[in-house]
mmCIF file of C-alpha atoms and ligand atoms in Angstrom:
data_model
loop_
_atom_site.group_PDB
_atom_site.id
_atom_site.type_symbol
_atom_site.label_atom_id
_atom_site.label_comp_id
_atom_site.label_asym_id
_atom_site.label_seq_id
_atom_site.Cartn_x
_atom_site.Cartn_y
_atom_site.Cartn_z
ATOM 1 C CA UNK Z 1 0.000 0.000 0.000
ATOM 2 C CA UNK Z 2 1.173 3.737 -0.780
ATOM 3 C CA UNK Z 3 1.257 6.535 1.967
ATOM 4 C CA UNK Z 4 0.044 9.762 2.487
ATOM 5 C CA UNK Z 5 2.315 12.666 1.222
ATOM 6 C CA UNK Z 6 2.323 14.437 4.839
ATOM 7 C CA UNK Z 7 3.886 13.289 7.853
ATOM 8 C CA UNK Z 8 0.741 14.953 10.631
ATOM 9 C CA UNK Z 9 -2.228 15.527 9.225
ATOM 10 C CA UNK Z 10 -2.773 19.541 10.370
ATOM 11 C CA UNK Z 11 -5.189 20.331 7.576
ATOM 12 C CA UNK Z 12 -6.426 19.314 4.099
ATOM 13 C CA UNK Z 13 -5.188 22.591 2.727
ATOM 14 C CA UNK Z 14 -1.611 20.296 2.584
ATOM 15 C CA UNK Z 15 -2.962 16.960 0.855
ATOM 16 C CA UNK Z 16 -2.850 16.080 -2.554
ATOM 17 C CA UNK Z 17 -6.036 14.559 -3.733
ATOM 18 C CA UNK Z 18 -4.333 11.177 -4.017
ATOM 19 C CA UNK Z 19 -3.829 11.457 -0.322
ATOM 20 C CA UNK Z 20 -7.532 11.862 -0.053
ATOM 21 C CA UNK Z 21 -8.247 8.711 -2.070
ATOM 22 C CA UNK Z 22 -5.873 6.457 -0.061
ATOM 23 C CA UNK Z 23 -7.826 7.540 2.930
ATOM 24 C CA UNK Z 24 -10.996 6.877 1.346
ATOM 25 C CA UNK Z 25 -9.916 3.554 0.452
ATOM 26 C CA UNK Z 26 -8.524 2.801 3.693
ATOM 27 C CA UNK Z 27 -11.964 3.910 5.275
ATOM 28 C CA UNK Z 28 -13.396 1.678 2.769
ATOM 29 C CA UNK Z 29 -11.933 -1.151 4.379
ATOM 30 C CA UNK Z 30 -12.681 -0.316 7.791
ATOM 31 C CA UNK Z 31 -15.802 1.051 7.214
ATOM 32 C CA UNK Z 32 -16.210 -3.360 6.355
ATOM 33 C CA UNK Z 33 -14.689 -3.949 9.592
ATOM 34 C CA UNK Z 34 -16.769 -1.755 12.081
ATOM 35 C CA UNK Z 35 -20.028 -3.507 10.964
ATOM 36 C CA UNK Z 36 -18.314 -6.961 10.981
ATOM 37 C CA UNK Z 37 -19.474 -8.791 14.890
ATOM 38 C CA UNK Z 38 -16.215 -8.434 15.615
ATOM 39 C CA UNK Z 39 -15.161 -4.821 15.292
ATOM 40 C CA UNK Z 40 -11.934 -4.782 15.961
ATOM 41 C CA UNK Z 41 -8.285 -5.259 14.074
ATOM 42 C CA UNK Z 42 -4.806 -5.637 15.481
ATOM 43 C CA UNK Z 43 -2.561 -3.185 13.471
ATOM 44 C CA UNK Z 44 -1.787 -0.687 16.037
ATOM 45 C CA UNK Z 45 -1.189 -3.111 19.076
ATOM 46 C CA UNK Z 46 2.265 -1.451 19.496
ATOM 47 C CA UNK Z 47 1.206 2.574 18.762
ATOM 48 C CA UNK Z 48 -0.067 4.328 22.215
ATOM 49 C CA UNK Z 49 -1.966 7.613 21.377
ATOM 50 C CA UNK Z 50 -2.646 10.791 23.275
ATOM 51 C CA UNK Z 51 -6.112 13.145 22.755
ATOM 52 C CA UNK Z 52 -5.863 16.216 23.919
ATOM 53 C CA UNK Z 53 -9.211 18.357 23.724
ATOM 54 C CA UNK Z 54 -8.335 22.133 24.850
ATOM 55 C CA UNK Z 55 -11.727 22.911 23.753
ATOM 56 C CA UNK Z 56 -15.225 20.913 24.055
ATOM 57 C CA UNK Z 57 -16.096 18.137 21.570
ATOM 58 C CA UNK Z 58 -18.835 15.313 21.529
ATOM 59 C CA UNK Z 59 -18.585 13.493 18.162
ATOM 60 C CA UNK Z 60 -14.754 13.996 17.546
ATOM 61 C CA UNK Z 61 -13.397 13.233 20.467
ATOM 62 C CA UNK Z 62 -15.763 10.000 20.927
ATOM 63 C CA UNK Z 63 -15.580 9.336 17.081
ATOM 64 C CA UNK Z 64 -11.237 9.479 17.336
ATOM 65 C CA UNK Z 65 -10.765 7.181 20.695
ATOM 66 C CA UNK Z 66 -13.592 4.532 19.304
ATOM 67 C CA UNK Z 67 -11.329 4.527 15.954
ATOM 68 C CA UNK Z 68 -8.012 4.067 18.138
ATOM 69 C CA UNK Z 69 -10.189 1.278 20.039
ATOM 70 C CA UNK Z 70 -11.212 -0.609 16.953
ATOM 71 C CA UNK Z 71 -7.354 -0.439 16.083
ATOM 72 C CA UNK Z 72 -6.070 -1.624 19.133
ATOM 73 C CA UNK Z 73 -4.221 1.645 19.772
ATOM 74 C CA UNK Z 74 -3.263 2.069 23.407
ATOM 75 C CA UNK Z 75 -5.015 5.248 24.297
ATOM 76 C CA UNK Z 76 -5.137 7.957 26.620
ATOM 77 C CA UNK Z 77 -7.579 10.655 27.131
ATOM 78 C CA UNK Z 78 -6.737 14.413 28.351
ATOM 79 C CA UNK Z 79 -9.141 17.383 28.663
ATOM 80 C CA UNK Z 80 -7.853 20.943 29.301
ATOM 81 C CA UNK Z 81 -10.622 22.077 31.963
ATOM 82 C CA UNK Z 82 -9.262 18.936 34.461
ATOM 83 C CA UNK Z 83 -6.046 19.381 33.787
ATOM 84 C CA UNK Z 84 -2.656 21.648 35.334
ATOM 85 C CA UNK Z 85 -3.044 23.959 32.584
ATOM 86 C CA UNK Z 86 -5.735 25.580 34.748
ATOM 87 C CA UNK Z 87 -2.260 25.873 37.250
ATOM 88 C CA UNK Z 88 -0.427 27.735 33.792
ATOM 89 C CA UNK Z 89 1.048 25.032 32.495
ATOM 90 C CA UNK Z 90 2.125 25.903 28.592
ATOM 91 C CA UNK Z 91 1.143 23.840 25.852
ATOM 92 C CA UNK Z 92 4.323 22.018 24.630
ATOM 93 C CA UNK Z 93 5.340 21.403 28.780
ATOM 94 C CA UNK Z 94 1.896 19.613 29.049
ATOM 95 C CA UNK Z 95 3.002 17.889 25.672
ATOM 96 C CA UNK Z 96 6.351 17.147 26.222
ATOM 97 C CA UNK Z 97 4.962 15.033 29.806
ATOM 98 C CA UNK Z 98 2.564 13.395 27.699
ATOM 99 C CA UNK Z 99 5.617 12.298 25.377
ATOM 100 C CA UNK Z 100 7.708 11.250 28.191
ATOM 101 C CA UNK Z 101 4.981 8.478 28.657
ATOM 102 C CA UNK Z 102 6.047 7.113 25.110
ATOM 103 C CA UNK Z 103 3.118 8.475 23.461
ATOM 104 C CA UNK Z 104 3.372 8.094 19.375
ATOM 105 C CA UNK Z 105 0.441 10.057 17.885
ATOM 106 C CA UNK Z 106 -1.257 12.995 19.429
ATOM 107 C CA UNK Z 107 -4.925 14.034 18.184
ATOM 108 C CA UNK Z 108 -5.404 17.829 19.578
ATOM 109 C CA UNK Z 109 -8.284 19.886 19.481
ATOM 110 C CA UNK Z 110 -7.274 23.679 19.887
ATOM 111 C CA UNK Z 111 -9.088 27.393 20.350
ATOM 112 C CA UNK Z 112 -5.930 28.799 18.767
ATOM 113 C CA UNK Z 113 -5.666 28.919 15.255
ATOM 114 C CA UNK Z 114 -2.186 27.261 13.723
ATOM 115 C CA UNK Z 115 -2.078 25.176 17.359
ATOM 116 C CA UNK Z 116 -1.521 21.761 15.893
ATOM 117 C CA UNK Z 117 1.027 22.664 13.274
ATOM 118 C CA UNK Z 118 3.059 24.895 15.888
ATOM 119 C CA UNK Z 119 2.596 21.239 17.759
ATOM 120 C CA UNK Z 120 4.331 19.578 14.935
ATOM 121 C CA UNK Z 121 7.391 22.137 14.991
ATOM 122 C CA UNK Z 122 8.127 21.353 18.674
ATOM 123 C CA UNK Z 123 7.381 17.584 19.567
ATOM 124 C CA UNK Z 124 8.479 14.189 17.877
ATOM 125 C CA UNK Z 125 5.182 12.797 17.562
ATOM 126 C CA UNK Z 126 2.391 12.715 14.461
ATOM 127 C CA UNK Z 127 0.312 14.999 15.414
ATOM 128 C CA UNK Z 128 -3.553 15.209 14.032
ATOM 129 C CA UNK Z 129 -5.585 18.145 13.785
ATOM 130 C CA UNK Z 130 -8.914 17.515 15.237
ATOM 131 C CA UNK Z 131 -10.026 21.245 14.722
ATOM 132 C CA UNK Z 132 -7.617 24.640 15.885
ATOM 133 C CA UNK Z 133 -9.930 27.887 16.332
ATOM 134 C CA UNK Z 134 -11.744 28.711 13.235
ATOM 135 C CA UNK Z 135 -9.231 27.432 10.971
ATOM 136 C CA UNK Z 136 -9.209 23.738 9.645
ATOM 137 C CA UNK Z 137 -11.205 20.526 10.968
ATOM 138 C CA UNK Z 138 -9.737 18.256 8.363
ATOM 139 C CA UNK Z 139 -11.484 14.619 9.373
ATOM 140 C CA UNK Z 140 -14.763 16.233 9.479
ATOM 141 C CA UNK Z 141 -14.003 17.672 5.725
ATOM 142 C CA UNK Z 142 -13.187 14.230 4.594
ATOM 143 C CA UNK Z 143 -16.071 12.291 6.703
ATOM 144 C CA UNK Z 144 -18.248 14.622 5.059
ATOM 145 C CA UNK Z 145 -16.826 14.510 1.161
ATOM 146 C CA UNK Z 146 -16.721 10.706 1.735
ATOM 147 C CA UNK Z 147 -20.056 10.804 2.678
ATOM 148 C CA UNK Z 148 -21.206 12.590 -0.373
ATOM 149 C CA UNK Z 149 -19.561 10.205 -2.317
ATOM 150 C CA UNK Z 150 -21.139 7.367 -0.817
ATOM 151 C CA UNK Z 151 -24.226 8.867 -0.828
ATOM 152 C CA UNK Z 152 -23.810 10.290 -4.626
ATOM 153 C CA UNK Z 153 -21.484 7.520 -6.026
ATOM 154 C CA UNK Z 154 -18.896 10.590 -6.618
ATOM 155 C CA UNK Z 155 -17.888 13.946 -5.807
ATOM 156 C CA UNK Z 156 -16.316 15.259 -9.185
ATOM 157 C CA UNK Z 157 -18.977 17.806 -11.123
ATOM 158 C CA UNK Z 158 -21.355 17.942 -7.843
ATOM 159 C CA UNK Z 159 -22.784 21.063 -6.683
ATOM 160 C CA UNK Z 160 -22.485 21.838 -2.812
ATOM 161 C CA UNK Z 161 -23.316 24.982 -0.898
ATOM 162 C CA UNK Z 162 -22.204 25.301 2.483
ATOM 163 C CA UNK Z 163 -24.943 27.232 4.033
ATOM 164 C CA UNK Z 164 -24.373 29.595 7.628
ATOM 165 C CA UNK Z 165 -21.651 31.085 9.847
ATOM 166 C CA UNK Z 166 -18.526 30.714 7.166
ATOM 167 C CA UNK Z 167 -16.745 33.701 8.946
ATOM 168 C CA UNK Z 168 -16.234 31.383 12.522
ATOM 169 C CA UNK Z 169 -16.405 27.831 10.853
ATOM 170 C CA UNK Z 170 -13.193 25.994 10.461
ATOM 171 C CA UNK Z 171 -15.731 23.227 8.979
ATOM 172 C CA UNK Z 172 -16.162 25.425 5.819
ATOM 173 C CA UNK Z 173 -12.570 25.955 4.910
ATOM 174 C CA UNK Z 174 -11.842 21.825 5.477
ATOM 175 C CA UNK Z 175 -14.656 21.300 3.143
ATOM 176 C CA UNK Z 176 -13.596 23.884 0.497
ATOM 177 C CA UNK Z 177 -10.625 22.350 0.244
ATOM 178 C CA UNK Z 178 -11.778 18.866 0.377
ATOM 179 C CA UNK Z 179 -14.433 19.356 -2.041
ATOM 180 C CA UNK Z 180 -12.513 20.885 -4.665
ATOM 181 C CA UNK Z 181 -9.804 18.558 -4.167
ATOM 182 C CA UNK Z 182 -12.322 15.794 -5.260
ATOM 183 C CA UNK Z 183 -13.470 17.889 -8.220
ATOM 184 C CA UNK Z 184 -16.909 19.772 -6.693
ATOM 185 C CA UNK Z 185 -17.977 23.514 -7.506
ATOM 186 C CA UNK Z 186 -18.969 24.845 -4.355
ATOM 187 C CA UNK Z 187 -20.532 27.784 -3.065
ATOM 188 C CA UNK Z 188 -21.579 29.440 0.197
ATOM 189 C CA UNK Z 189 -24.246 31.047 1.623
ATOM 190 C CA UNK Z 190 -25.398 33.289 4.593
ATOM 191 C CA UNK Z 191 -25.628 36.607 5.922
ATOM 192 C CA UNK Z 192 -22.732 38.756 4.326
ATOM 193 C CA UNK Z 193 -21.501 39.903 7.609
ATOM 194 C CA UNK Z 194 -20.611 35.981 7.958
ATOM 195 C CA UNK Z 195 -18.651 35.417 5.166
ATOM 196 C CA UNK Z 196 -15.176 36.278 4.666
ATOM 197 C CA UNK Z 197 -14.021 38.754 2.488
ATOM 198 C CA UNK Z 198 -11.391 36.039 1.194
ATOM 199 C CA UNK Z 199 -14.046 33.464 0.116
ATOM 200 C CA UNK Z 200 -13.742 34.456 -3.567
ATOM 201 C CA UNK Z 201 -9.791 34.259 -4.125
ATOM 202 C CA UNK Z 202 -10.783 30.123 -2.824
ATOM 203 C CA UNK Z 203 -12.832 29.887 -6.285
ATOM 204 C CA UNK Z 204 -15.724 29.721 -4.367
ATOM 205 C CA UNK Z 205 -19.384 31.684 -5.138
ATOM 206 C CA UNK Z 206 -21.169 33.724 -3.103
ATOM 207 C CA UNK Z 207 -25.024 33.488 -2.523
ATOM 208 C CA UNK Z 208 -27.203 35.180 -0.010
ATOM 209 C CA UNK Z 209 -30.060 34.159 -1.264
ATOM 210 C CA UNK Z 210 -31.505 31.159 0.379
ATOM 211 C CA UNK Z 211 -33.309 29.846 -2.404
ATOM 212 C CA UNK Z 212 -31.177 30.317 -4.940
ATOM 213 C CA UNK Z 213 -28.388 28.538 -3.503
ATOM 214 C CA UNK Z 214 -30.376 25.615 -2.449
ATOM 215 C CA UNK Z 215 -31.894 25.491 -6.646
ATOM 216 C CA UNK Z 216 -28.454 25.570 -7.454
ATOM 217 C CA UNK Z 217 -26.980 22.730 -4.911
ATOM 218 C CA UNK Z 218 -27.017 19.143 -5.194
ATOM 219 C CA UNK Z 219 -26.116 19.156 -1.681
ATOM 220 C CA UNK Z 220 -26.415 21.524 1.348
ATOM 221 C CA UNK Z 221 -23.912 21.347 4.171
ATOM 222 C CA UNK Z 222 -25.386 23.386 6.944
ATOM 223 C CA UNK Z 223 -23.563 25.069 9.734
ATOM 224 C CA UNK Z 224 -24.265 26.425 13.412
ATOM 225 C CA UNK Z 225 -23.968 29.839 14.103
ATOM 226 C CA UNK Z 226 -20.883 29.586 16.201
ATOM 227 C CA UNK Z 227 -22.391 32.356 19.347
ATOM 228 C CA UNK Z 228 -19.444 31.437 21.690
ATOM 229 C CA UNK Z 229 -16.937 32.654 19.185
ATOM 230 C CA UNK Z 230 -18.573 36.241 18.394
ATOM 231 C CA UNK Z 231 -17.974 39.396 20.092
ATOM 232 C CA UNK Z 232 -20.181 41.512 18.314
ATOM 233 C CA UNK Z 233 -23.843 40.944 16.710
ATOM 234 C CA UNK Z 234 -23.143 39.568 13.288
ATOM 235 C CA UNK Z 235 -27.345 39.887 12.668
ATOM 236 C CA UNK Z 236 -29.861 41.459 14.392
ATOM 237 C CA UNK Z 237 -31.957 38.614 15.722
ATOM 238 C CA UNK Z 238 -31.749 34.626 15.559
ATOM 239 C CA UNK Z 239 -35.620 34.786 14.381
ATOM 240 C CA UNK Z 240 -34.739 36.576 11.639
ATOM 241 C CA UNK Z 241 -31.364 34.740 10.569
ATOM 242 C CA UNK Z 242 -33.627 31.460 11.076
ATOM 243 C CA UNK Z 243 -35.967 32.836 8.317
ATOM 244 C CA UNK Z 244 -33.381 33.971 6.084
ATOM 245 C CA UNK Z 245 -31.032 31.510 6.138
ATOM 246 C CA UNK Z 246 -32.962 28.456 8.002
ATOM 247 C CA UNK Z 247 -33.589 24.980 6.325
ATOM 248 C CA UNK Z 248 -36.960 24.144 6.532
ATOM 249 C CA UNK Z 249 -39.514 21.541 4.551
ATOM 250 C CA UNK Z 250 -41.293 24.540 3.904
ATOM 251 C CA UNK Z 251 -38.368 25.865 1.905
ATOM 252 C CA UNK Z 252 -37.144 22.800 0.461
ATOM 253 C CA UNK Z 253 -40.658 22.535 -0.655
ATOM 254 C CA UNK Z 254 -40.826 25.147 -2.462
ATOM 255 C CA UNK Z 255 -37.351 24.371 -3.929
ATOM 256 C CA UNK Z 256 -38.996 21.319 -5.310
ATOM 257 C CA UNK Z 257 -35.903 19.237 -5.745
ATOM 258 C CA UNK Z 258 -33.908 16.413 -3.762
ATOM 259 C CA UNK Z 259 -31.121 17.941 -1.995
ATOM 260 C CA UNK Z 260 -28.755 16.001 0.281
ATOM 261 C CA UNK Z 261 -29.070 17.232 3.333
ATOM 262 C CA UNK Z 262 -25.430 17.398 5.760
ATOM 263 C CA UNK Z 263 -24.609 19.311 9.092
ATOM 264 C CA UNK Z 264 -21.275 18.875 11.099
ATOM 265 C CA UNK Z 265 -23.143 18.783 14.432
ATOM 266 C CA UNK Z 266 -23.671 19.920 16.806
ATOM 267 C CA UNK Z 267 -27.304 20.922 15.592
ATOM 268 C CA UNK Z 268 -28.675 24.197 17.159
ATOM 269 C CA UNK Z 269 -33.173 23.010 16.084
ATOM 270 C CA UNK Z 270 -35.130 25.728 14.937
ATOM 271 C CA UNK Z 271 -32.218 28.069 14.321
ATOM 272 C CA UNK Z 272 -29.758 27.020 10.951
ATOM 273 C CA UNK Z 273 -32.224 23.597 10.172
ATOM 274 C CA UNK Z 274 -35.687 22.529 11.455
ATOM 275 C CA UNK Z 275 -36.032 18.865 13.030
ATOM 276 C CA UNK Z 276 -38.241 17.914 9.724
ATOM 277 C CA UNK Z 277 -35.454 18.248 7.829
ATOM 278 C CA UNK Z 278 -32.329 17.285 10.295
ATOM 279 C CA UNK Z 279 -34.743 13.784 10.665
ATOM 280 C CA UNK Z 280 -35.778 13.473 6.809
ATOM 281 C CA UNK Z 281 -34.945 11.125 4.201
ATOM 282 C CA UNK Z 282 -32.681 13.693 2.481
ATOM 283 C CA UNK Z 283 -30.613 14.109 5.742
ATOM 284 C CA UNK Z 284 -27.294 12.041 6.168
ATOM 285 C CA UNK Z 285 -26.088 13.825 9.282
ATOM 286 C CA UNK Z 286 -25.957 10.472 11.122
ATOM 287 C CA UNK Z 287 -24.480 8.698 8.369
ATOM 288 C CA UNK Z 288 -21.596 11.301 8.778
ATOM 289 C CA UNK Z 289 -20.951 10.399 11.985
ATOM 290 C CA UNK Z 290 -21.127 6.391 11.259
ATOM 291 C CA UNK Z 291 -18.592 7.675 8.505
ATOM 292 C CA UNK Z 292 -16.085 9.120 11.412
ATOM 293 C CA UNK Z 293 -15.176 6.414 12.760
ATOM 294 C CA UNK Z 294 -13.929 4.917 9.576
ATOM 295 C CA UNK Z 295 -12.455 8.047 8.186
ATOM 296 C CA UNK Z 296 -10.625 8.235 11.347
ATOM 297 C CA UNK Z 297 -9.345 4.614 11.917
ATOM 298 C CA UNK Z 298 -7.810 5.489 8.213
ATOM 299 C CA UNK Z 299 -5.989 8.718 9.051
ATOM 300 C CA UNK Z 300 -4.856 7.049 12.058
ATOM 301 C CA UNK Z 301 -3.328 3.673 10.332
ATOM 302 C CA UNK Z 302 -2.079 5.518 7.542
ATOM 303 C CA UNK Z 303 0.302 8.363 9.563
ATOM 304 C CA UNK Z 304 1.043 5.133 11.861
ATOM 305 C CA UNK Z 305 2.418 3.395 8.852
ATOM 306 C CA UNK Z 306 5.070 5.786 8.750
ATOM 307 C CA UNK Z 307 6.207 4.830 12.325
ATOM 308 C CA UNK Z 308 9.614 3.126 12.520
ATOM 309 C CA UNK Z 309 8.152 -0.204 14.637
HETATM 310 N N1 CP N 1 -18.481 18.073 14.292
HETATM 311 C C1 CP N 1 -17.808 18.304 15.412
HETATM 312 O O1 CP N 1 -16.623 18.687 15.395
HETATM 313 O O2 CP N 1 -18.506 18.080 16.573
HETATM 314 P P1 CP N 1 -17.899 18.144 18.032
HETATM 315 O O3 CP N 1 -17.558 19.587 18.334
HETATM 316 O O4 CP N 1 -18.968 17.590 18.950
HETATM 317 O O5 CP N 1 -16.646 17.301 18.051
#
C-alpha cells in the first residue's frame, strides 16, 4: 500500500487529492470492519496515542478514541478544563509530559488557530488536527466529502453549498478544500456579515439568497452559528437569521428538488435547520458520523504506517 504525502495531518489545505483517495480507500476497508461482529483489528497493538481536547467536543473526540479502540491503539484521554493547565502550564510542557509516557500520535483539538502545526514544529510525535480555532477541521471535511460520495457515487462535477456562519467555521474551509480537491464547484451562503471577504480568491461563489443557492446545490452542508466565538452581533436577531437563512420543509418545498441534506453537528433546532429536515430522508447527518469512525481509523493507520516499529 502507498502513503500519504504528509507526515501529521494539520489540515487538508496540505494533501494532494491522491492522499484523499488512499484515505478513502482505507476507510473503505474499515468502514467493512466496524459492521463486521467483531469490530476490531490488530494493526496498532504497538502505537499508544494521546487526545488532547483544549476545547469541548462530543462526536470527535468519541468518534477518534472509538477509531483508536477498533485499532487496538493504546489510548489515553486528556481534557484541558481537568487538567494543570488551569495551574499555567504551557502547551508544549503539558506535551512534552505526555511524550515522556512514550506516546506516538497525538490528536489535539485547539481554540488557537495554527495550534496543531506549531505542535508539529516542537514535539516528535504525528500529530492530528482535530479542529484549531476557526481554521481547519480536516477529518470532518473528509467524513463529510466521503459521505457525499457514498451517498452520490462521486464527488467530481457535484454542486455543494455550504450554508451559515462561514466567517467562525473551520468546517467550511476543510470542506472547500476537500471538495474541490475531489473535483466539486462549491458555493456558500449566509448573511454577508458571515462570510469572509477572502471566500472568492478560494474559487468559491457567493449566494445570499436562500433559495437560490439551495436550486443551485445538489447538496447543502449546513452550519451552526458559532455564538461562543462572536464578540459583536453579526445579525440582528436569531428569528430573523432562522428565516433567512434556516432549512426548513417549507423551503425545500418550495425548492422542489432532492437535496442532500449534511450538518457537522452539533445541531442548534429551529435556528440554521428545522427537526423535519435534520430527521428526513434527504438528511445524512448520522451517516456522517457512522462515517467518522472509519475516516478516522484510516488517518490514524495511515500516519502510523510511517512509524519506525
Ligand atoms: N463536528 C464536530 O466537530 O462536533 P464536536 O464539536 O462535537 O466534536
Amino acid at each position: 500500500m502507498s502513503n500519504l504525502s504528509v507526515e501529521h495531518l494539520l489540515g487538508i489545505k496540505y494533501l494532494k487529492n491522491s492522499d484523499i483517495e488512499l484515505i478513502f480507500e482505507t476507510a473503505n476497508h474499515f468502514k467493512e470492519v466496524i459492521n463486521r461482529p467483531i469490530k476490531k483489528v490488530p494493526s496498532l497493538r504497538d502505537i499508544t496515542i494521546a487526545n488532547l481536547f483544549f476545547e469541548n467536543s462530543t462526536r470527535t473526540k468519541l468518534s477518534f478514541e472509538l477509531a483508536e479502540k477498533r485499532l487496538s491503539a493504546d489510548v489515553i484521554n486528556f481534557s484541558a478544563s481537568q487538567s494543570s493547565v488551569k495551574k499555567g502550564e504551557t502547551l508544549i510542557d503539558t506535551v512534552n509530559n505526555i511524550l515522556s509516557m512514550k506516546v506516538d500520535i497525538v490528536v489535539m483539538r485547539h481554540p488557537n488557530v495554527g495550534a496543531g502545526i506549531f505542535l508539529s514544529k516542537h514535539v516528535d510525535a504525528k500529530i492530528i488536527n482535530a479542529g484549531d480555532g476557526t481554521h481547519e477541521h480536516p477529518t470532518q471535511a473528509l467524513l463529510d466529502t466521503y459521505s457525499i460520495k457514498e451517498k452520490l457515487g462521486s464527488v467530481k462535477g457535484k454542486k455543494v453549498v455550504i450554508v451559515g456562519d462561514i466567517l467562525h467555521s473551520r468546517v467550511a474551509l476543510s470542506n472547500i478544500y476537500a471538495l474541490q480537491l475531489q473535483g466539486a464547484e462549491v458555493k456558500v451562503c449566509g448573511p454577508t456579515t458571515l462570510i469572509p471577504k477572502y471566500i472568492k480568491s478560494l474559487g468559491v461563489g457567493v449566494e445570499t439568497n436562500i433559495k437560490k443557492a439551495l436550486e443551485w446545490c445538489d447538496v447543502a452542508n449546513v452550519l451552526r452559528v458559532q455564538n461562543e466565538r462572536m464578540d459583536v452581533k453579526y445579525f440582528p436577531t436569531t428569528r430573523e437569521y432562522s428565516q433567512l437563512f434556516g432549512i426548513s420543509k417549507q423551503v425545500l418545498d418550495q425548492v422542489g428538488k432532492d437535496i442532500v441534506i449534511m450538518h457537522p453537528g452539533p445541531i442548534n433546532r429551529g435556528v440554521e435547520i428545522t427537526s423535519d429536515v435534520a430527521d428526513s430522508d434527504s438528511s445524512i447527518i448520522l451517516n456522517q458520523v457512522e462515517n467518522g469512525v472509519a475516516i478516522r481509523m484510516a488517518v490514524i493507520y495511515l500516519l502510523a504506517e510511517q512509524i519506525k516499529r
